[in-house]
Coordinates of C-alpha atoms in Angstrom, one line a residue:
Chain A
M1 CA -44.9 -78.6 161.7
A2 CA -43.2 -81.6 160.1
R3 CA -43.7 -80.5 156.5
R4 CA -41.1 -78.6 154.7
D5 CA -43.3 -77.0 152.0
P6 CA -41.6 -74.6 149.7
G7 CA -44.6 -72.4 150.4
A8 CA -43.2 -71.8 153.9
A9 CA -40.0 -70.4 152.4
V10 CA -42.2 -68.2 150.2
V11 CA -44.1 -66.8 153.1
L12 CA -41.0 -65.9 155.1
S13 CA -38.8 -64.8 152.2
P14 CA -40.7 -63.4 149.3
W15 CA -37.6 -62.7 147.2
L16 CA -36.9 -66.4 147.1
V17 CA -40.0 -67.2 145.1
V18 CA -38.6 -66.6 141.7
S19 CA -35.8 -69.0 142.2
A20 CA -37.4 -71.4 144.6
G21 CA -41.0 -71.2 143.4
S22 CA -42.8 -73.3 140.9
W23 CA -41.8 -71.2 137.9
S24 CA -38.3 -72.5 137.5
Q25 CA -38.1 -75.5 139.7
V26 CA -35.5 -78.0 139.1
S27 CA -37.0 -81.4 138.8
G28 CA -35.7 -83.8 141.3
M29 CA -33.7 -81.1 143.1
Q30 CA -33.0 -82.2 146.7
D31 CA -34.4 -80.1 149.4
G32 CA -31.4 -79.2 151.6
P33 CA -31.3 -79.8 155.3
E34 CA -31.3 -76.1 156.1
D35 CA -34.1 -74.3 157.6
P36 CA -36.1 -72.3 155.0
V37 CA -35.6 -69.1 157.1
T38 CA -31.8 -69.6 157.2
R39 CA -31.9 -70.3 153.5
G40 CA -33.8 -67.1 152.9
V41 CA -31.3 -65.0 154.8
D42 CA -28.5 -66.7 152.8
A43 CA -30.3 -65.8 149.6
R44 CA -30.7 -62.2 150.5
E45 CA -27.0 -61.8 151.5
G46 CA -25.8 -64.0 148.7
M47 CA -27.7 -62.0 146.1
A48 CA -26.5 -58.7 147.5
E49 CA -22.9 -59.9 147.3
L50 CA -23.4 -61.0 143.6
R51 CA -25.0 -57.6 142.8
R52 CA -21.8 -55.9 144.1
L53 CA -19.6 -58.2 142.0
I54 CA -21.8 -57.6 138.9
R55 CA -21.6 -53.8 139.4
A56 CA -17.8 -54.0 139.8
E57 CA -17.4 -56.1 136.6
A58 CA -19.8 -53.9 134.6
A59 CA -17.7 -50.8 135.6
R60 CA -14.6 -52.6 134.4
G61 CA -16.2 -53.6 131.1
P62 CA -15.9 -51.9 127.7
T63 CA -17.5 -48.5 127.6
D64 CA -19.4 -49.3 124.4
H65 CA -21.6 -51.7 126.4
A66 CA -24.3 -49.3 127.3
G67 CA -27.2 -49.8 129.7
V68 CA -28.7 -53.2 130.2
A69 CA -26.2 -54.9 127.8
G70 CA -23.3 -53.5 130.0
Q71 CA -25.0 -54.7 133.2
L72 CA -25.5 -58.2 131.7
H73 CA -22.0 -58.2 130.5
G74 CA -20.9 -57.5 134.1
L75 CA -23.2 -60.3 135.2
C76 CA -21.7 -62.9 132.8
A77 CA -18.1 -61.8 133.8
A78 CA -19.0 -62.1 137.6
L79 CA -20.6 -65.5 137.0
V80 CA -17.4 -66.8 135.4
R81 CA -15.4 -65.6 138.4
V82 CA -17.8 -66.9 141.0
L83 CA -19.0 -70.2 139.7
P84 CA -16.9 -73.2 138.4
A85 CA -17.7 -72.1 134.9
T86 CA -15.6 -71.3 131.8
G87 CA -18.3 -69.2 130.1
A88 CA -21.6 -67.6 130.6
G89 CA -24.1 -65.9 128.2
V90 CA -27.5 -64.3 128.2
S91 CA -29.6 -64.9 125.1
L92 CA -33.0 -63.4 124.4
W93 CA -35.8 -65.3 122.8
G94 CA -39.0 -64.1 121.4
S95 CA -42.2 -66.2 121.5
G96 CA -42.3 -69.3 119.4
G97 CA -38.6 -69.9 119.5
I98 CA -37.7 -66.7 117.6
G99 CA -34.2 -65.9 118.7
G100 CA -33.6 -62.3 119.6
G101 CA -29.9 -62.6 120.0
I102 CA -27.0 -62.7 122.4
A103 CA -27.3 -59.9 124.8
A104 CA -24.1 -60.5 126.7
H105 CA -21.4 -63.2 127.0
A106 CA -18.1 -63.8 128.9
G107 CA -15.5 -66.5 128.6
P108 CA -13.6 -67.9 125.6
G109 CA -15.7 -69.3 122.9
T110 CA -19.0 -68.5 124.7
K111 CA -20.3 -66.3 121.9
E112 CA -19.9 -69.1 119.4
L113 CA -21.5 -71.6 121.8
E114 CA -24.5 -69.3 122.2
E115 CA -24.8 -68.7 118.5
L116 CA -24.6 -72.4 117.8
Q117 CA -28.1 -73.0 119.3
F118 CA -29.5 -70.4 117.0
T119 CA -27.7 -71.9 114.0
L120 CA -29.0 -75.4 114.8
G121 CA -32.4 -74.4 116.3
E122 CA -31.9 -76.7 119.3
G123 CA -30.1 -76.8 122.6
P124 CA -30.4 -76.2 126.3
C125 CA -31.2 -72.5 126.2
I126 CA -34.1 -73.1 123.8
E127 CA -35.3 -76.0 125.9
A128 CA -35.0 -74.0 129.1
C129 CA -37.0 -71.1 127.6
S130 CA -39.7 -73.3 126.0
T131 CA -40.2 -75.5 129.0
R132 CA -39.6 -72.7 131.5
R133 CA -37.4 -75.1 133.5
V134 CA -33.8 -75.2 134.3
V135 CA -31.9 -77.5 132.0
L136 CA -28.8 -79.2 133.5
E137 CA -26.6 -81.2 131.1
P138 CA -23.4 -82.3 132.9
D139 CA -22.4 -84.7 130.0
L140 CA -22.7 -82.9 126.7
S141 CA -20.8 -85.4 124.6
G142 CA -22.7 -88.4 126.0
R143 CA -26.2 -87.8 127.2
G144 CA -26.3 -84.3 125.7
T145 CA -25.7 -85.7 122.2
R146 CA -28.6 -88.1 122.5
R147 CA -30.7 -85.2 123.8
W148 CA -29.7 -82.8 121.1
P149 CA -28.3 -84.7 118.1
G150 CA -27.1 -81.5 116.4
Y151 CA -26.1 -79.3 119.2
G152 CA -24.5 -81.9 121.5
P153 CA -21.6 -82.9 119.2
A154 CA -21.2 -79.4 117.9
A155 CA -21.0 -77.9 121.4
S156 CA -18.6 -80.7 122.5
A157 CA -16.4 -80.0 119.5
A158 CA -16.5 -76.3 120.4
G159 CA -15.0 -77.2 123.8
A160 CA -18.0 -77.4 126.1
G161 CA -18.2 -80.4 128.5
A162 CA -21.3 -79.4 130.4
V163 CA -24.0 -76.7 130.1
F164 CA -26.6 -75.4 132.5
A165 CA -29.4 -73.1 131.2
F166 CA -31.6 -71.0 133.5
P167 CA -34.8 -69.6 132.0
L168 CA -35.5 -65.9 132.4
G169 CA -39.2 -65.1 132.6
A170 CA -42.3 -64.5 134.6
G171 CA -45.7 -66.1 134.3
S172 CA -46.2 -67.8 131.0
A173 CA -43.7 -65.7 129.1
C174 CA -40.0 -66.4 128.8
V175 CA -37.7 -63.8 127.4
G176 CA -34.4 -65.7 127.4
S177 CA -32.0 -67.8 129.2
L178 CA -28.8 -67.5 131.3
D179 CA -26.4 -70.1 130.0
V180 CA -23.5 -71.5 132.0
Y181 CA -20.7 -73.5 130.3
Q182 CA -18.1 -75.7 131.7
A183 CA -15.1 -77.0 129.7
A184 CA -15.0 -80.1 131.9
E185 CA -17.9 -82.6 132.2
G186 CA -19.7 -82.7 135.5
S187 CA -22.6 -81.4 137.6
L188 CA -22.6 -78.0 139.2
P189 CA -22.2 -78.4 143.0
P190 CA -25.4 -77.6 144.9
A191 CA -24.0 -74.2 146.2
A192 CA -23.1 -73.2 142.7
L193 CA -26.5 -74.2 141.4
R194 CA -28.1 -72.0 143.9
Q195 CA -25.9 -69.1 142.9
G196 CA -26.9 -69.9 139.3
F197 CA -30.5 -69.3 140.3
W198 CA -29.5 -66.0 141.9
F199 CA -27.6 -64.9 138.9
A200 CA -30.6 -65.8 136.7
E201 CA -33.0 -63.9 139.0
I202 CA -30.7 -60.8 138.9
A203 CA -30.4 -61.1 135.1
L204 CA -34.1 -61.1 134.7
E205 CA -34.3 -58.1 137.1
L206 CA -31.8 -56.2 135.0
V207 CA -33.6 -57.0 131.7
L208 CA -37.0 -56.0 133.1
N209 CA -35.7 -52.8 134.8
G210 CA -34.3 -51.9 131.4
Q211 CA -37.7 -52.7 129.8
S212 CA -39.5 -50.6 132.3
L213 CA -37.5 -47.6 131.1
A214 CA -37.9 -48.4 127.4
A215 CA -40.2 -46.5 125.0
P216 CA -43.6 -48.2 124.4
G217 CA -43.2 -51.1 122.0
A218 CA -39.4 -50.7 122.0
L219 CA -36.5 -52.7 123.5
P220 CA -34.3 -51.1 126.1
P221 CA -31.7 -49.0 124.2
G222 CA -28.6 -51.0 125.3
L223 CA -30.2 -54.3 124.4
D224 CA -31.4 -53.0 121.0
D225 CA -27.9 -52.4 120.0
A226 CA -26.6 -55.7 121.3
L227 CA -29.2 -57.6 119.2
A228 CA -28.8 -55.6 116.0
Y229 CA -26.1 -58.0 114.7
R230 CA -28.7 -60.6 114.0
L231 CA -31.2 -58.5 112.1
E232 CA -29.8 -59.6 108.7
V233 CA -30.7 -63.1 109.6
Y234 CA -34.4 -62.1 109.7
Q235 CA -34.1 -60.0 106.6
A236 CA -32.6 -63.1 104.8
Q237 CA -35.4 -65.2 106.3
G238 CA -38.0 -62.8 104.7
M239 CA -36.1 -63.0 101.4
I240 CA -36.2 -66.8 101.4
T241 CA -40.0 -66.8 101.9
V242 CA -40.3 -65.0 98.6
D243 CA -37.4 -66.7 96.8
L244 CA -38.7 -70.2 97.6
G245 CA -42.4 -69.4 98.2
V246 CA -42.3 -71.0 101.6
S247 CA -43.5 -70.0 105.1
L248 CA -41.3 -68.2 107.6
A249 CA -40.7 -71.3 109.6
E250 CA -39.6 -73.3 106.5
A251 CA -37.4 -70.4 105.4
M252 CA -35.5 -70.5 108.7
L253 CA -35.1 -74.2 108.4
R254 CA -33.8 -73.9 104.9
L255 CA -31.4 -71.1 106.0
R256 CA -30.2 -73.3 108.9
A257 CA -29.9 -76.4 106.8
Y258 CA -27.8 -74.5 104.2
A259 CA -25.5 -73.0 106.9
F260 CA -25.1 -76.4 108.5
A261 CA -24.3 -78.0 105.1
V262 CA -21.6 -75.5 104.3
N263 CA -20.4 -75.3 107.9
R264 CA -20.8 -71.5 108.3
P265 CA -22.6 -69.5 110.9
V266 CA -26.2 -68.6 110.0
S267 CA -25.3 -64.9 110.3
D268 CA -22.6 -65.2 107.6
V269 CA -24.9 -67.0 105.2
A270 CA -27.6 -64.4 105.9
H271 CA -25.2 -61.6 105.2
D272 CA -24.5 -63.0 101.7
I273 CA -28.2 -63.4 101.0
V274 CA -29.0 -59.9 102.0
D275 CA -26.1 -58.6 100.0
G276 CA -27.5 -60.4 97.0
R277 CA -24.4 -62.6 96.6
L278 CA -26.3 -65.8 97.4
R279 CA -29.8 -67.1 96.7
L280 CA -31.1 -70.4 97.9
D281 CA -32.7 -72.5 95.2
R282 CA -36.2 -73.8 95.1
D283 CA -35.0 -77.3 94.6
P284 CA -33.4 -78.7 97.8
E285 CA -31.1 -80.9 95.8
R286 CA -29.4 -77.8 94.5
V287 CA -28.0 -77.2 98.0
D288 CA -25.4 -79.7 97.1
N289 CA -24.4 -77.6 94.1
E290 CA -24.4 -74.5 96.2
V291 CA -22.1 -76.2 98.7
R292 CA -19.8 -77.2 95.9
G293 CA -19.9 -73.7 94.6
L294 CA -18.9 -72.3 98.0
E295 CA -16.0 -74.8 98.2
E296 CA -14.8 -73.7 94.8
R297 CA -15.1 -70.1 95.9
E298 CA -13.0 -70.8 99.0
D299 CA -10.4 -72.5 96.8
R300 CA -10.2 -69.7 94.3
E301 CA -10.8 -66.8 96.7
D302 CA -12.6 -65.2 93.8
P303 CA -15.7 -63.2 94.7
D304 CA -17.1 -63.5 91.2
A305 CA -17.5 -67.2 91.6
L306 CA -20.4 -66.4 93.8
D307 CA -22.5 -65.4 90.8
G308 CA -22.8 -69.0 89.9
L309 CA -24.6 -69.6 93.2
D310 CA -27.6 -67.6 92.2
G311 CA -29.4 -70.7 91.3
S312 CA -32.8 -69.1 90.8
D313 CA -31.5 -66.9 88.0
G314 CA -34.0 -64.2 88.9
S315 CA -36.9 -66.6 88.1
H316 CA -38.6 -65.9 91.5
G317 CA -41.8 -64.0 92.1
Chain B
M1 CA -56.6 -66.6 174.0
I2 CA -55.9 -67.8 170.5
A3 CA -55.5 -71.6 170.4
I4 CA -52.0 -72.6 169.1
E5 CA -53.2 -75.7 167.3
K6 CA -55.7 -73.8 165.3
L7 CA -53.2 -71.2 164.5
A8 CA -50.8 -73.8 163.1
E9 CA -53.5 -75.1 160.9
V10 CA -54.2 -71.6 159.6
F11 CA -50.6 -71.0 158.7
V12 CA -50.3 -74.3 156.8
E13 CA -53.5 -73.7 154.9
V14 CA -52.4 -70.2 154.0
A15 CA -49.0 -71.4 152.9
D16 CA -50.7 -73.9 150.7
T17 CA -52.6 -71.2 148.8
L18 CA -49.3 -69.3 148.2
V19 CA -47.9 -71.9 145.9
D20 CA -49.0 -72.9 142.3
D21 CA -51.7 -70.8 140.6
F22 CA -51.7 -68.3 143.3
D23 CA -55.0 -66.3 143.3
V24 CA -54.6 -63.3 145.5
I25 CA -58.3 -62.7 146.1
E26 CA -58.9 -66.3 147.1
F27 CA -55.9 -66.1 149.4
L28 CA -57.2 -63.0 151.1
E29 CA -60.7 -64.4 151.5
V30 CA -59.3 -67.5 153.2
L31 CA -57.1 -65.4 155.4
T32 CA -59.8 -63.1 156.5
Q33 CA -62.1 -66.0 157.4
R34 CA -59.4 -67.8 159.3
T35 CA -58.3 -64.7 161.1
A36 CA -61.9 -64.1 162.2
Q37 CA -62.1 -67.7 163.4
V38 CA -58.9 -67.9 165.4
S39 CA -59.4 -64.5 167.0
L40 CA -63.0 -65.5 168.0
S41 CA -64.3 -62.5 166.1
S42 CA -67.6 -62.6 164.2
A43 CA -66.1 -61.3 161.0
A44 CA -63.1 -59.8 159.3
G45 CA -62.6 -57.5 156.3
L46 CA -59.6 -56.2 154.3
V47 CA -59.0 -53.0 152.5
L48 CA -56.0 -52.1 150.2
S49 CA -54.6 -48.9 149.0
D50 CA -54.7 -48.4 145.2
P51 CA -51.8 -46.8 143.4
R52 CA -53.2 -43.3 144.1
G53 CA -53.4 -44.0 147.8
H54 CA -57.2 -44.5 147.9
L55 CA -58.4 -47.5 149.9
Q56 CA -60.4 -50.1 148.1
F57 CA -62.4 -53.0 149.6
V58 CA -60.8 -56.4 148.8
A59 CA -62.1 -59.2 151.0
A60 CA -64.5 -59.9 153.8
S61 CA -65.5 -63.1 155.7
R62 CA -69.1 -62.1 155.4
E63 CA -71.4 -59.7 153.6
S64 CA -72.2 -57.4 156.5
V65 CA -68.5 -56.6 156.9
H66 CA -68.3 -55.9 153.2
L67 CA -71.0 -53.3 153.7
L68 CA -69.2 -51.8 156.7
E69 CA -65.9 -51.6 154.9
L70 CA -67.6 -49.8 152.1
F71 CA -69.3 -47.5 154.6
Q72 CA -66.0 -46.5 156.1
L73 CA -64.5 -45.8 152.7
Q74 CA -67.5 -43.8 151.6
N75 CA -67.8 -41.7 154.7
D76 CA -64.1 -41.4 155.2
Q77 CA -64.3 -42.5 158.9
G78 CA -63.7 -45.7 160.8
P79 CA -61.0 -47.7 162.5
C80 CA -59.7 -49.1 159.2
L81 CA -58.9 -45.6 157.9
D82 CA -57.4 -44.5 161.2
C83 CA -55.2 -47.6 161.2
F84 CA -54.2 -47.1 157.5
R85 CA -53.3 -43.5 158.1
S86 CA -51.4 -43.9 161.4
G87 CA -49.9 -47.3 160.5
R88 CA -50.7 -48.5 164.0
P89 CA -53.3 -51.0 165.1
V90 CA -56.6 -50.0 166.7
V91 CA -57.3 -52.7 169.3
N92 CA -60.5 -53.3 171.3
G93 CA -62.5 -50.4 170.0
D94 CA -65.8 -50.5 172.0
L95 CA -68.4 -49.4 169.4
D96 CA -70.7 -48.1 172.1
G97 CA -68.0 -46.3 174.0
S98 CA -67.5 -42.6 174.0
E99 CA -64.2 -42.8 172.2
A100 CA -65.7 -44.7 169.2
R101 CA -68.7 -42.4 169.2
D102 CA -66.4 -39.4 169.1
R103 CA -64.1 -40.6 166.4
W104 CA -66.4 -42.5 164.1
P105 CA -70.0 -41.5 165.0
S106 CA -71.9 -42.7 161.9
F107 CA -69.7 -45.8 161.5
A108 CA -70.3 -46.8 165.2
D109 CA -74.0 -46.4 164.7
R110 CA -74.0 -48.5 161.6
A111 CA -71.8 -51.3 163.1
I112 CA -74.1 -51.5 166.2
E113 CA -77.1 -51.7 163.9
L114 CA -75.5 -54.7 162.1
G115 CA -75.0 -56.4 165.5
F116 CA -71.4 -55.7 166.3
R117 CA -70.1 -54.4 169.6
S118 CA -66.3 -54.1 169.2
V119 CA -63.8 -53.5 166.4
H120 CA -60.1 -53.9 165.8
A121 CA -57.9 -52.8 162.9
F122 CA -54.4 -54.0 162.0
P123 CA -52.2 -52.4 159.4
L124 CA -50.8 -54.2 156.4
R125 CA -47.3 -52.7 156.3
H126 CA -44.0 -53.5 154.7
Q127 CA -40.8 -51.6 155.4
G128 CA -42.6 -48.6 156.7
V129 CA -45.1 -48.4 153.9
V130 CA -48.8 -49.1 154.8
I131 CA -50.6 -50.8 151.9
G132 CA -53.9 -51.5 153.6
A133 CA -55.6 -52.7 156.8
M134 CA -57.5 -55.6 158.2
N135 CA -60.6 -55.1 160.4
L136 CA -62.0 -57.5 162.9
F137 CA -65.6 -57.2 164.2
S138 CA -67.1 -58.9 167.2
S139 CA -70.6 -59.2 168.6
E140 CA -69.2 -58.9 172.1
V141 CA -67.0 -56.4 173.8
G142 CA -64.2 -59.0 173.8
R143 CA -60.7 -58.2 174.8
L144 CA -57.9 -59.2 172.5
D145 CA -54.9 -59.4 174.9
E146 CA -51.5 -58.4 173.9
S147 CA -50.4 -61.8 172.6
D148 CA -53.6 -62.2 170.6
A149 CA -53.0 -58.8 169.0
R150 CA -49.5 -59.9 168.0
V151 CA -50.9 -63.1 166.4
V152 CA -53.5 -61.1 164.4
Q153 CA -50.8 -58.7 163.4
A154 CA -48.7 -61.7 162.2
L155 CA -51.7 -62.8 160.1
A156 CA -52.0 -59.3 158.7
D157 CA -48.3 -59.5 157.8
V158 CA -48.9 -62.8 156.0
A159 CA -51.6 -61.0 153.9
T160 CA -49.1 -58.2 153.2
I161 CA -46.5 -60.7 151.9
G162 CA -49.0 -62.5 149.8
I163 CA -50.2 -59.2 148.2
L164 CA -46.7 -57.8 147.6
Q165 CA -45.7 -61.2 146.1
E166 CA -48.5 -61.2 143.7
R167 CA -47.8 -57.5 142.7
T168 CA -44.2 -58.2 142.1
I169 CA -45.0 -61.3 140.0
R170 CA -47.6 -59.4 138.0
A171 CA -45.4 -56.5 137.3
K172 CA -42.7 -58.9 136.1
E173 CA -45.2 -60.6 133.9
V174 CA -46.3 -57.4 132.3
L175 CA -42.7 -56.3 131.6
T176 CA -41.8 -59.8 130.3
E177 CA -44.6 -59.7 127.9
Q178 CA -43.7 -56.2 126.7
L179 CA -40.2 -57.2 126.1
Q180 CA -41.3 -60.3 124.2
A181 CA -43.6 -58.2 122.1
A182 CA -40.9 -55.7 121.4
L183 CA -38.5 -58.5 120.3
V184 CA -41.0 -60.1 118.1
S185 CA -42.2 -56.9 116.4
R186 CA -38.6 -55.9 115.7
I187 CA -37.9 -59.3 114.2
T188 CA -41.1 -59.3 112.2
I189 CA -40.3 -55.9 110.7
E190 CA -36.9 -57.2 109.5
Q191 CA -38.5 -60.3 108.0
A192 CA -41.0 -58.1 106.1
K193 CA -38.2 -55.8 104.9
G194 CA -36.5 -58.9 103.5
A195 CA -39.6 -60.2 101.8
L196 CA -40.4 -56.8 100.2
A197 CA -36.9 -56.3 99.1
R198 CA -37.0 -59.5 97.1
S199 CA -40.5 -58.9 95.8
W200 CA -39.6 -55.4 94.5
N201 CA -35.9 -56.2 93.8
V202 CA -34.8 -53.3 95.9
D203 CA -32.4 -53.1 98.9
V204 CA -33.7 -53.5 102.4
D205 CA -33.7 -49.8 103.2
A206 CA -35.9 -49.0 100.2
A207 CA -38.1 -51.9 101.3
F208 CA -38.4 -50.4 104.8
T209 CA -39.4 -47.0 103.4
A210 CA -42.1 -48.6 101.3
L211 CA -43.4 -50.6 104.3
R212 CA -43.4 -47.5 106.5
D213 CA -45.1 -45.3 103.9
Y214 CA -47.7 -47.9 103.2
A215 CA -48.5 -48.2 106.9
R216 CA -48.8 -44.5 107.2
T217 CA -51.1 -44.1 104.2
H218 CA -53.3 -46.9 105.3
H219 CA -53.2 -46.0 109.0
L220 CA -51.8 -49.4 110.0
R221 CA -49.4 -50.1 112.8
L222 CA -46.0 -50.9 111.3
S223 CA -45.5 -54.1 113.3
E224 CA -49.0 -55.4 112.4
L225 CA -48.5 -54.6 108.7
A226 CA -45.1 -56.4 108.8
H227 CA -46.8 -59.4 110.4
V228 CA -49.4 -59.6 107.6
V229 CA -46.7 -59.1 104.9
V230 CA -44.8 -62.2 106.1
T231 CA -47.8 -64.4 107.0
D232 CA -50.5 -63.5 104.5
P233 CA -49.0 -61.2 101.8
G234 CA -52.1 -61.5 99.6
R235 CA -54.0 -59.2 102.0
H236 CA -51.9 -56.2 100.8
P237 CA -51.3 -56.9 97.1
G238 CA -50.5 -53.2 96.5
L239 CA -47.6 -53.6 98.8
T240 CA -46.4 -57.1 98.3
R241 CA -46.9 -57.6 94.6
P242 CA -44.6 -55.8 92.2
S243 CA -46.6 -54.0 89.5

């Protein structure tokens, strides 16, 4: 048999299918010279070793990381030790690009890098999840910037040189991504890329095992807590739909545009909106005024200055 | 003897069906047909255990075998059931022989009626668990030799892998969809809380109480009501419009 069909590997090693199968195939990935059988044995042993490392890291982690979140934290910590990576994070995404939040992260600045994509509404993890393909960007400041005009420069400025995002999902649904960051530019070596696939497969397994234990309609308990931090963003989004009389999608765009304009994380801006200290105006031009208002506030450190930001003057509804 | 070239073709064909858009029934139909061909049997059939351990008919290379498989299941006797229960293959069962007539009297009669003279059954097993069995029927009292039996068992193993593969993927899909739905419903409820808080000029906790009470009073699911509140608020003016 001259052909080296991935199907052959599937037949002989069923646990390879998620990483080697069509679901999350890397486009243009070179088929290695190894025999599919050898490769399958490698995968089984390699993944068993990674699972051991993940358990050890999870046991070392903070005790407030319960359940799935703790396991994912262990996974990110193990990944940073095993791969040539400076950071790793697992973000969850609902359907239609609705961000569920960061479930776990490890490495300096990783949380900020993960949140950046949510703030900007674009980036490798969102792309990996929506296309259900692995996204490899070894050159964030160059090609990455042309690919994601907002995220590329922002992630470079935050210290990332390269990013690799592995989708977490089965069938047509994607629940999130495993994101690997490197401070230096450059591709992942083939062996590291394979391990990345294994980490992603284990991450999905951990998340789905948690889900199988969750109450009907609910998230796994540990994950629920890990994602709670972002709930204010969605409350603020709902508020903006009423304040501005716009759709949910536009409300999120306005929220993001505002956060970008004032250079603050979306979650901070959302917090002010939910607290009633900030109200976006119907007139987009007023954003400039709001920005100026914020700058003044920062200058004066006077919380009362925020009153002036309530541009709608209660004229909503 | 099973011809090697034919066998290679079968493995390639079967491997092809294991890739994109994998349809497990189609895969098993192809597999039973090819197994019947390479083993020079007249027909093949396949039964699988359901989650409660009851065998169900899944695939057959022709209709008479479909009937025979059902007959075994309904009458609780036959080589397929023996093989499923013991986890060991039944090879070269002579349907007219005394052993077959003792073990499966009505099945043997029925199979002979349909023109078969011998029967084999191979377990579908994985790590000590038997998930089903594959039957082969022949119109002659043929003899599968030891190496033939190993080849047919290998094809049965391929069927097992395909089935388990599909089950794993489907279970993952279901959980993935559940997780996604839970994420989205949680987010939608927060969005609705925010929208109601602004409409009524109350805090988000009060908005949530109003949302929950309205859902209870009107027998609506909270997440569905929340979805309507943020996408089509006019449908529940009593909730979304301040009086």
